[in-house]
Coordinates of N, CA and C in Angstrom, one line a residue:
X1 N 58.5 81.2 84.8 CA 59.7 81.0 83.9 C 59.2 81.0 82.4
X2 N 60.1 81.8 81.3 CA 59.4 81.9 80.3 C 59.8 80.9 79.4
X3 N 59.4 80.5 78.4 CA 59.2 79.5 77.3 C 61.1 79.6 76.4
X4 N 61.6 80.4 76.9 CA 62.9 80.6 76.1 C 64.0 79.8 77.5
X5 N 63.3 80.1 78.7 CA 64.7 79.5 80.1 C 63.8 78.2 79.9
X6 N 62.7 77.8 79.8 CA 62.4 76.3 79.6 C 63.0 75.5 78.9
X7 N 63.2 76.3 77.8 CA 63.6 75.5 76.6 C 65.2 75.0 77.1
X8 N 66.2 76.2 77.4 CA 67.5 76.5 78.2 C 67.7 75.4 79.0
X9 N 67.0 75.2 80.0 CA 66.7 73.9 80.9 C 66.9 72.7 80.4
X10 N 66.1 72.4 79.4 CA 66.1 71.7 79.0 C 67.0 71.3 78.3
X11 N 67.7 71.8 77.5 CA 69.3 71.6 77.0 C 70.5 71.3 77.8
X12 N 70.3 72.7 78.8 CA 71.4 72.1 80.0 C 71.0 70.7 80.1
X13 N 69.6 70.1 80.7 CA 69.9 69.1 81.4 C 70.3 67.9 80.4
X14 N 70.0 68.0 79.2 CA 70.6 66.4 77.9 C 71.9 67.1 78.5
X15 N 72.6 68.2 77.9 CA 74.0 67.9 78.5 C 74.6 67.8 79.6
X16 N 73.2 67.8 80.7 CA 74.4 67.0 81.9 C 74.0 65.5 82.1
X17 N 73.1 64.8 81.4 CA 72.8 63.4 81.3 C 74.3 63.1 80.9
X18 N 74.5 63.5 79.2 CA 75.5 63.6 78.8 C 76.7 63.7 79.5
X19 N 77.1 64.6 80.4 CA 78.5 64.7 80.9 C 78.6 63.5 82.2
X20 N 77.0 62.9 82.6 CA 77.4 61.8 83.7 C 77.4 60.5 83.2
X21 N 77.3 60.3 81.2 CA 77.3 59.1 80.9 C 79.3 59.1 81.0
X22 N 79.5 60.0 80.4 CA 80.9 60.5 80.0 C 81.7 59.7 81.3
X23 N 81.0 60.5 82.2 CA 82.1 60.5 83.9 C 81.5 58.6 84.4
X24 N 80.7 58.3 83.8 CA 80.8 56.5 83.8 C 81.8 55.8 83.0
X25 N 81.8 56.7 81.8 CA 82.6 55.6 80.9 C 84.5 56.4 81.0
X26 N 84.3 57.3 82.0 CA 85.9 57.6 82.1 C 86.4 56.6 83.9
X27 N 85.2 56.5 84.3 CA 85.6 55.4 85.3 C 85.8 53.7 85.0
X28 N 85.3 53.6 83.8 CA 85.7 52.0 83.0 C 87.2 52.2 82.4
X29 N 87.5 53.9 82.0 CA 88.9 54.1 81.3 C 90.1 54.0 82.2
X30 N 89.6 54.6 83.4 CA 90.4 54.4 84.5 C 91.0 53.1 85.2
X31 N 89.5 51.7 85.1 CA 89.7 51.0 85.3 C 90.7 50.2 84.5
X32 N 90.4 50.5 83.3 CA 91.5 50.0 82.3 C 92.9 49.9 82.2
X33 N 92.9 51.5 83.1 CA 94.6 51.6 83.2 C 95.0 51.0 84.5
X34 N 94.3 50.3 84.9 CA 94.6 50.0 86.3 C 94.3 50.5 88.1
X35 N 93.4 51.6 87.7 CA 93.3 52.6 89.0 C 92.3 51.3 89.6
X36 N 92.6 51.1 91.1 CA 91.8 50.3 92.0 C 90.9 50.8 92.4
X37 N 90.9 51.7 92.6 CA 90.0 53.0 93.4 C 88.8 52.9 92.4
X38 N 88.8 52.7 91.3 CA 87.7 52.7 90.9 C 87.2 51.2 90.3
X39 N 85.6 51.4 90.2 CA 84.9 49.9 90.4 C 83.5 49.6 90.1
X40 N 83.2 48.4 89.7 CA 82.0 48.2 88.7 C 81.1 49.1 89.4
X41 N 80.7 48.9 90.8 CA 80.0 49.3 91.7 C 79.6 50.6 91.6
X42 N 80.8 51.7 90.9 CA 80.5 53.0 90.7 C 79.8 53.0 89.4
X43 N 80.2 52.4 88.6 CA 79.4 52.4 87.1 C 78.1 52.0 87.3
X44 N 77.9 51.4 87.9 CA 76.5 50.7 88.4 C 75.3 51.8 88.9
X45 N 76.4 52.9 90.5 CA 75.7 54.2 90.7 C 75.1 55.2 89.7
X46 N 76.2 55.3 88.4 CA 76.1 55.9 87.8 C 74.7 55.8 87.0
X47 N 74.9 54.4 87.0 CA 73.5 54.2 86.1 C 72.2 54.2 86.1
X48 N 71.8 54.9 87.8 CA 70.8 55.3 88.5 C 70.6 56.3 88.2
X49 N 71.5 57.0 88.5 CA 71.5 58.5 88.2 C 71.2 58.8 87.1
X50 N 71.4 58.3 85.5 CA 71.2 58.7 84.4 C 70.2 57.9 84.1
X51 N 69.8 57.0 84.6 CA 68.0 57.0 84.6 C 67.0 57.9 85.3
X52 N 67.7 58.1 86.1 CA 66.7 59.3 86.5 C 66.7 60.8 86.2
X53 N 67.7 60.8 85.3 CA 68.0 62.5 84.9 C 67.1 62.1 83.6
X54 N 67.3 60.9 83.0 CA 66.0 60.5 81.6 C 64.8 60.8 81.9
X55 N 64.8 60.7 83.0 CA 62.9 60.6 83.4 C 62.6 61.9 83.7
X56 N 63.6 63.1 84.1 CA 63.4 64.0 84.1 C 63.5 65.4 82.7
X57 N 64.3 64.5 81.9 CA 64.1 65.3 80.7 C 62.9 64.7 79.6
X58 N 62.6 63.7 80.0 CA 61.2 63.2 79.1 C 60.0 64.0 79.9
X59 N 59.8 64.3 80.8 CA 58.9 64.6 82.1 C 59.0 66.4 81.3
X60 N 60.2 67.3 81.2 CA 60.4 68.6 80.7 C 60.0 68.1 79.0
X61 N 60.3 67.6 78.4 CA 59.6 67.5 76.6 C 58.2 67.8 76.8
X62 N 57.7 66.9 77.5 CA 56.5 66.8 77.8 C 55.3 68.1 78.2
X63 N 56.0 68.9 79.0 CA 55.7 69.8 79.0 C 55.8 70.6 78.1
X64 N 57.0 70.9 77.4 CA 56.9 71.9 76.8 C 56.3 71.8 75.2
X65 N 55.7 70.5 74.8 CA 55.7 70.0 74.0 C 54.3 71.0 73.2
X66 N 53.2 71.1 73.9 CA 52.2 72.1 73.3 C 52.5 73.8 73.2
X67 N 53.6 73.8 73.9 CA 54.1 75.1 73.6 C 54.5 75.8 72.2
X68 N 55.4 74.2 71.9 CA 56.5 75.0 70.6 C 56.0 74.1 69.4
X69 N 55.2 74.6 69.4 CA 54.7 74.0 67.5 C 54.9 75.0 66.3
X70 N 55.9 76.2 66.9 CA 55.7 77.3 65.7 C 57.0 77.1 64.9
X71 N 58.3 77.2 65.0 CA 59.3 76.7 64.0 C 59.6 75.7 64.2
X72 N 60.1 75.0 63.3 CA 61.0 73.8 62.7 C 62.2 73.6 63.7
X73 N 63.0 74.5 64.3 CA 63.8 74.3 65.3 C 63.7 74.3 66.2
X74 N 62.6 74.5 66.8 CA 62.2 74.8 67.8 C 61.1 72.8 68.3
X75 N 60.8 72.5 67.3 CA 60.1 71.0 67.1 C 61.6 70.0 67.3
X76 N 62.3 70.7 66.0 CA 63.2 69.6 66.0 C 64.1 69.6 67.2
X77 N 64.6 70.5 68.3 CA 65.1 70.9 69.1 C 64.7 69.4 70.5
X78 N 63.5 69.6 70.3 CA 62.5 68.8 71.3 C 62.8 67.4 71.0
X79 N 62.7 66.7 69.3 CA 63.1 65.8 69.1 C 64.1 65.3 69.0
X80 N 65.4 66.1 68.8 CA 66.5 65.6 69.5 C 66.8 65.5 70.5
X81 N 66.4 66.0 71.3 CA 66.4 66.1 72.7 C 66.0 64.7 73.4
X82 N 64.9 64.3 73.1 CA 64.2 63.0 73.0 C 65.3 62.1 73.0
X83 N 65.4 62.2 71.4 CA 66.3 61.0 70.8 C 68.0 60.5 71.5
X84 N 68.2 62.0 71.7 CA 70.0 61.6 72.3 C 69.6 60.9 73.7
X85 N 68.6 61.3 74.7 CA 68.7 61.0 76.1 C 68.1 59.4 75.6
X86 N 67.5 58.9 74.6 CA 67.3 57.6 74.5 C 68.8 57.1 74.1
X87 N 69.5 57.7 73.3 CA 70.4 56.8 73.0 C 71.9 56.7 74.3
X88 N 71.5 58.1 74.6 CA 72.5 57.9 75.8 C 72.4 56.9 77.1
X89 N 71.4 57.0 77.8 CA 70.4 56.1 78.4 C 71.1 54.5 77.7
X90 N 71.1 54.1 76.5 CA 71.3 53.0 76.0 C 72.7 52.7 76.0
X91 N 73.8 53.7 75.7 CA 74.9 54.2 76.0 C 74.9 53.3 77.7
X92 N 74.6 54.1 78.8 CA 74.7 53.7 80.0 C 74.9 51.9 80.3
X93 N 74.2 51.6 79.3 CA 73.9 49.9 79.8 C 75.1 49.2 79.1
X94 N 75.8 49.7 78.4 CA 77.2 49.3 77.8 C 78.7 49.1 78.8
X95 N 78.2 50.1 79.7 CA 79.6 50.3 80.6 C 79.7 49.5 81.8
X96 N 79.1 48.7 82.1 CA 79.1 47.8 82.4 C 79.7 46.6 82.1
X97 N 79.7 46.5 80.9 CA 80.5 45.3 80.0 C 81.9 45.6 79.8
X98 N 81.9 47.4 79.7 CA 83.9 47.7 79.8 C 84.0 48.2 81.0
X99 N 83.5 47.4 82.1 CA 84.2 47.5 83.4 C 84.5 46.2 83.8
X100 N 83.3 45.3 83.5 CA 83.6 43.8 83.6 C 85.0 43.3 82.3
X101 N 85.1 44.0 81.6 CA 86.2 43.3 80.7 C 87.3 43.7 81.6
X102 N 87.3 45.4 81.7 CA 88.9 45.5 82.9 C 89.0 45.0 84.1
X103 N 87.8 44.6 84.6 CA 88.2 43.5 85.6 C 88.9 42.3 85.6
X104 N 88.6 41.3 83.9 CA 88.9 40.3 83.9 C 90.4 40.0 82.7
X105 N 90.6 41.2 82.2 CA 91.3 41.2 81.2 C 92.8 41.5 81.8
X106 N 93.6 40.4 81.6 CA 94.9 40.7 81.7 C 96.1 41.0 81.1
X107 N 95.2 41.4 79.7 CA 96.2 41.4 78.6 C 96.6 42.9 78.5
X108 N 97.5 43.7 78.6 CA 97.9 44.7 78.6 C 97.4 45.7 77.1
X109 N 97.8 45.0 76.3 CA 97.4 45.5 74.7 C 96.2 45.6 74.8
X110 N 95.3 44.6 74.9 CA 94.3 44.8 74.8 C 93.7 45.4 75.4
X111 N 93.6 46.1 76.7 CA 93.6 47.2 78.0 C 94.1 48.0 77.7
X112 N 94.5 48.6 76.7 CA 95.2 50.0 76.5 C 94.0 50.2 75.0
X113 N 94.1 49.4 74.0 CA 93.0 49.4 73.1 C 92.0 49.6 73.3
X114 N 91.6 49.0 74.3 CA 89.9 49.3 74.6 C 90.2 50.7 75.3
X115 N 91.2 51.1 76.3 CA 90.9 52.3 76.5 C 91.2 53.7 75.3
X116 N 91.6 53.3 74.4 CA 92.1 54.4 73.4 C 90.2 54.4 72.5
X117 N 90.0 53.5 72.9 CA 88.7 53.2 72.2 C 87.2 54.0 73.1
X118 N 87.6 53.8 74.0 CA 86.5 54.2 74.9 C 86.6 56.0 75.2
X119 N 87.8 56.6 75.3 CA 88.0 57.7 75.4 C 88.1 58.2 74.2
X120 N 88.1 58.2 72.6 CA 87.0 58.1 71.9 C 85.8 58.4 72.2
X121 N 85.4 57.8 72.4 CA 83.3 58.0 72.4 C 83.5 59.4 73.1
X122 N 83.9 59.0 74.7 CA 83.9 60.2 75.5 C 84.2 61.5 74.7
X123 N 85.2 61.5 74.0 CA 85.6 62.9 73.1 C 84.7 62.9 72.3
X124 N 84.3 62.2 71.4 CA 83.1 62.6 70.2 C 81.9 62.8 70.8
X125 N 81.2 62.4 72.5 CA 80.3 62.5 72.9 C 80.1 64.0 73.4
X126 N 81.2 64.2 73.6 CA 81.6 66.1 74.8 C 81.7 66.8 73.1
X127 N 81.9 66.7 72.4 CA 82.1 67.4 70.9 C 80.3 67.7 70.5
X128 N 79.6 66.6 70.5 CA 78.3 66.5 70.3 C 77.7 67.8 71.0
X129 N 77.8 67.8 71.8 CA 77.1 68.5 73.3 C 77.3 69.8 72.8
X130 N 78.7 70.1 72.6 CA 79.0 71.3 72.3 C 78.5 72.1 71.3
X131 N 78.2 71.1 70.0 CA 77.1 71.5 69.4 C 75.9 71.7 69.3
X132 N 75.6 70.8 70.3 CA 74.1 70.7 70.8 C 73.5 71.9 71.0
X133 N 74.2 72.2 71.7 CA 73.9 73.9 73.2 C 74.2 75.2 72.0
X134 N 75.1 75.1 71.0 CA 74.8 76.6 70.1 C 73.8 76.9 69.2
X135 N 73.6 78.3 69.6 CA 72.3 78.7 69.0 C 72.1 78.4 67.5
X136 N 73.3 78.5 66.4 CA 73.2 78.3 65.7 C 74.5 77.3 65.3
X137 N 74.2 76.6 64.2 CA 75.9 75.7 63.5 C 76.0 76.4 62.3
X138 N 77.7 76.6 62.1 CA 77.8 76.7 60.8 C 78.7 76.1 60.4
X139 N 79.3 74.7 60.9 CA 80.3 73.7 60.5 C 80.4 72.6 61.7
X140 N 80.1 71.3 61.3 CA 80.0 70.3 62.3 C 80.8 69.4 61.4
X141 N 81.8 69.5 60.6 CA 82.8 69.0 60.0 C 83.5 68.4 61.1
X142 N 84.0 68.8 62.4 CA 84.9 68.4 62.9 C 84.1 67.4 63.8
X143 N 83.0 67.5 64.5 CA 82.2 65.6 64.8 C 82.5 65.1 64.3
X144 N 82.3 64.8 62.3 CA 82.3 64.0 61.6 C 84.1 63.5 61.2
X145 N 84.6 64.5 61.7 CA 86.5 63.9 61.6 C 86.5 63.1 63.0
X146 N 85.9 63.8 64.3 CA 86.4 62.5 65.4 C 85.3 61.2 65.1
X147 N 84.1 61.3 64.5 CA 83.7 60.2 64.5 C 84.2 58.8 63.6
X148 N 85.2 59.3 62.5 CA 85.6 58.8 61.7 C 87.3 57.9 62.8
X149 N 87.5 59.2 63.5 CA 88.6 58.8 64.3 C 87.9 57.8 65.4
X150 N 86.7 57.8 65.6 CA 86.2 57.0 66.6 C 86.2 55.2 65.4
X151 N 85.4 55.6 64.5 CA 85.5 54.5 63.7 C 86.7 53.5 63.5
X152 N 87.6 54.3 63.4 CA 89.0 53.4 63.6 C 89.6 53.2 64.2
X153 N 89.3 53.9 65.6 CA 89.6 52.7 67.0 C 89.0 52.0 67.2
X154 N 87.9 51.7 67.0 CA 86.8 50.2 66.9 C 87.8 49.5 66.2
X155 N 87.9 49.3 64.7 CA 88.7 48.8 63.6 C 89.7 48.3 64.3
X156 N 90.2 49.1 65.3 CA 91.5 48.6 65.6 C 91.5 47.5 66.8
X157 N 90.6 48.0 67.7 CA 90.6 47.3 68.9 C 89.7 45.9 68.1
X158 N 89.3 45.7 67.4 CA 88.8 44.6 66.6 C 89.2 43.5 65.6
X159 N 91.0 44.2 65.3 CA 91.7 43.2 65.0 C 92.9 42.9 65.4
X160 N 93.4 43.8 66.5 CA 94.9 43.8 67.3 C 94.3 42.5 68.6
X161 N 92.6 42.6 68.9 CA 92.5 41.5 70.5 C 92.3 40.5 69.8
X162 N 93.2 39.6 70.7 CA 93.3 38.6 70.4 C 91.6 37.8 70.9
X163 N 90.5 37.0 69.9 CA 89.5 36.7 70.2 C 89.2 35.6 71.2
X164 N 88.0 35.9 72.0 CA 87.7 35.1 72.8 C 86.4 35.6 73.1
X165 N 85.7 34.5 73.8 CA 84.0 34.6 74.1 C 83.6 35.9 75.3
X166 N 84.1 36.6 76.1 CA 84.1 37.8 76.5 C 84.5 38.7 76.1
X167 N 85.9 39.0 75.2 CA 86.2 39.7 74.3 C 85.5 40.1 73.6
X168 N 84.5 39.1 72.7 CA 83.8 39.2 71.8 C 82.5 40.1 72.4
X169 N 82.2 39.5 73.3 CA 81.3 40.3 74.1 C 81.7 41.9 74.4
X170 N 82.5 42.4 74.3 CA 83.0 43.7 74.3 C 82.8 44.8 73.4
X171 N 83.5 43.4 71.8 CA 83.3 44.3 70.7 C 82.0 44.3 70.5
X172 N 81.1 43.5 70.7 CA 79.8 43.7 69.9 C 79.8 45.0 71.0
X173 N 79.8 44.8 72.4 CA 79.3 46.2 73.0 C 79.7 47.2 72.4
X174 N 80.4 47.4 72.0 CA 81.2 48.9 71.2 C 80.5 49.2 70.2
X175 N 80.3 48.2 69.0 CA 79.8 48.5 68.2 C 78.1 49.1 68.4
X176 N 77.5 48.9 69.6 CA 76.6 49.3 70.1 C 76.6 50.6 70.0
X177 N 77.8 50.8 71.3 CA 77.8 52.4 71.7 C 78.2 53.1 70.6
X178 N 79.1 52.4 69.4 CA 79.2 53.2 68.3 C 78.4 54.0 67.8
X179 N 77.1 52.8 67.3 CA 76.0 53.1 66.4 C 75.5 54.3 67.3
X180 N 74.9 54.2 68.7 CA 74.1 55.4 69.7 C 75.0 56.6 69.8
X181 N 76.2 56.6 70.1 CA 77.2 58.0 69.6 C 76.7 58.5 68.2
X182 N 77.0 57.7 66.8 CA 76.5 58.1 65.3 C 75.1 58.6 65.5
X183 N 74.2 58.1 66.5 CA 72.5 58.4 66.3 C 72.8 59.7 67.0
X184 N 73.5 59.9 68.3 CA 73.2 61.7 68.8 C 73.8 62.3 68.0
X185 N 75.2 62.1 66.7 CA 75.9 62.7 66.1 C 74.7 63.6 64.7
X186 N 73.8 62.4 64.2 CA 73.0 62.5 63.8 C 71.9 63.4 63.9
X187 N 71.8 63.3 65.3 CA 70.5 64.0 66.0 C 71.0 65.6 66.0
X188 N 72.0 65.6 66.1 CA 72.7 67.3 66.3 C 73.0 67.7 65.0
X189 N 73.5 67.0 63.9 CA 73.1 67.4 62.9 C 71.7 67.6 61.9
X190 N 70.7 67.3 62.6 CA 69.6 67.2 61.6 C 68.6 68.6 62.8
X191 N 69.1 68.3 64.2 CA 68.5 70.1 64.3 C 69.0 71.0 63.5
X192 N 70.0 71.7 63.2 CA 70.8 72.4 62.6 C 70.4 72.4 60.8
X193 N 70.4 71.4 60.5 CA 70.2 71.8 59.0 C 69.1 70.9 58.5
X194 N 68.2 70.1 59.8 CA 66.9 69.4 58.7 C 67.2 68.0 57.9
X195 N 68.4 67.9 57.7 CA 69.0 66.6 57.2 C 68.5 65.4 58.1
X196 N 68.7 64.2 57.7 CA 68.4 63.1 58.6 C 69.6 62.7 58.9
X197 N 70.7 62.1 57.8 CA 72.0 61.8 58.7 C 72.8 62.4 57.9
X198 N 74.0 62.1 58.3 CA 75.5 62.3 57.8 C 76.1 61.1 57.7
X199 N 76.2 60.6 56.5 CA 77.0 59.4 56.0 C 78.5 59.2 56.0
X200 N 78.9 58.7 57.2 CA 80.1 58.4 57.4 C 80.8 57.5 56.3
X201 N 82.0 57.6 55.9 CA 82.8 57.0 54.5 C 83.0 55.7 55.1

């Protein structure tokens, strides 16, 4: 296999880490609206699986790592690569906490909030990707409109719930997954143009 389907590989696979963090935190969204059928137990599976698709994309860096020392995108390519499956990976240990809240949460508002919030991430995370995987960018304007739209469902689900000591344990988790969404949002912008971040208003 040549050094160009390596590389290929290697992208597919952050984006399918990525599409099984997604299909975790759309079974905490589900759980939110009420579906029984779904259950911590599955978020839990999931969270096996996206450790071990990590260990398999660090295992591929690794390799290909003495190969591509000749451009700048081709380096940076590798260390984003790196960087998103760490923060997704970190992503994973969040969903757990918005499955345990729709378990325990009986407040309606608040269960619709958190899900307007959570499907969020999912959309700015599948947005990310999509940029990820093109050869070239010449406008990533529109991540930085849903991440802004992500920012204000936080905002929101952080002053419509009514507070309490598991609650609170929610939001801080958000703001977690916030910041690790902003870091891959980051990561996909700084292959592309060399920048470090993009400063959200």
């Amino acid at each position: 296999m040549n050094l160009e389907s390596k590389t290929e590989r290697l992208t597919s696979t952050v984006v399918s880490i990525c599409e099984t963090v997604c299909s975790q935190y759309e079974i905490c969204i589900q759980m939110l609206d009420g579906k029984e059928y779904q259950t911590l137990y599955k978020v839990m599976k999931k969270e096996q699986r996206i450790q071990r698709m990590g260990e398999i994309i660090e295992h591929k860096i690794r390799e290909l790592k003495p190969y591509l020392q000749g451009t700048s995108i081709d380096q940076r390519r590798l260390s984003a690569s790196s960087n998103i499956t760490k923060e997704l990976i970190q992503i994973k240990d969040h969903a757990r906490i918005v499955a345990s809240f729709a378990n325990r949460c009986k407040d309606p508002g608040a269960r619709s909030c958190a899900q307007r919030t959570e499907q969020q991430f999912v959309k700015t995370l599948r947005m990310a990707m999509q940029l990820y995987q093109m050869k070239q960018l010449e406008d990533d304007s529109c991540l930085w409109t849903m991440m802004e739209d992500t920012k204000k469902s936080l905002l929101a689900f952080k002053e419509d719930v009514v507070a309490s000591e598991w609650k609170q344990g929610l939001i801080e988790s958000m703001h977690v997954t916030f910041d690790c969404v902003q870091h891959i949002c980051d990561q996909v912008h700084h292959l592309y143009t060399g920048d470090q971040t993009y400063e959200l208003v």
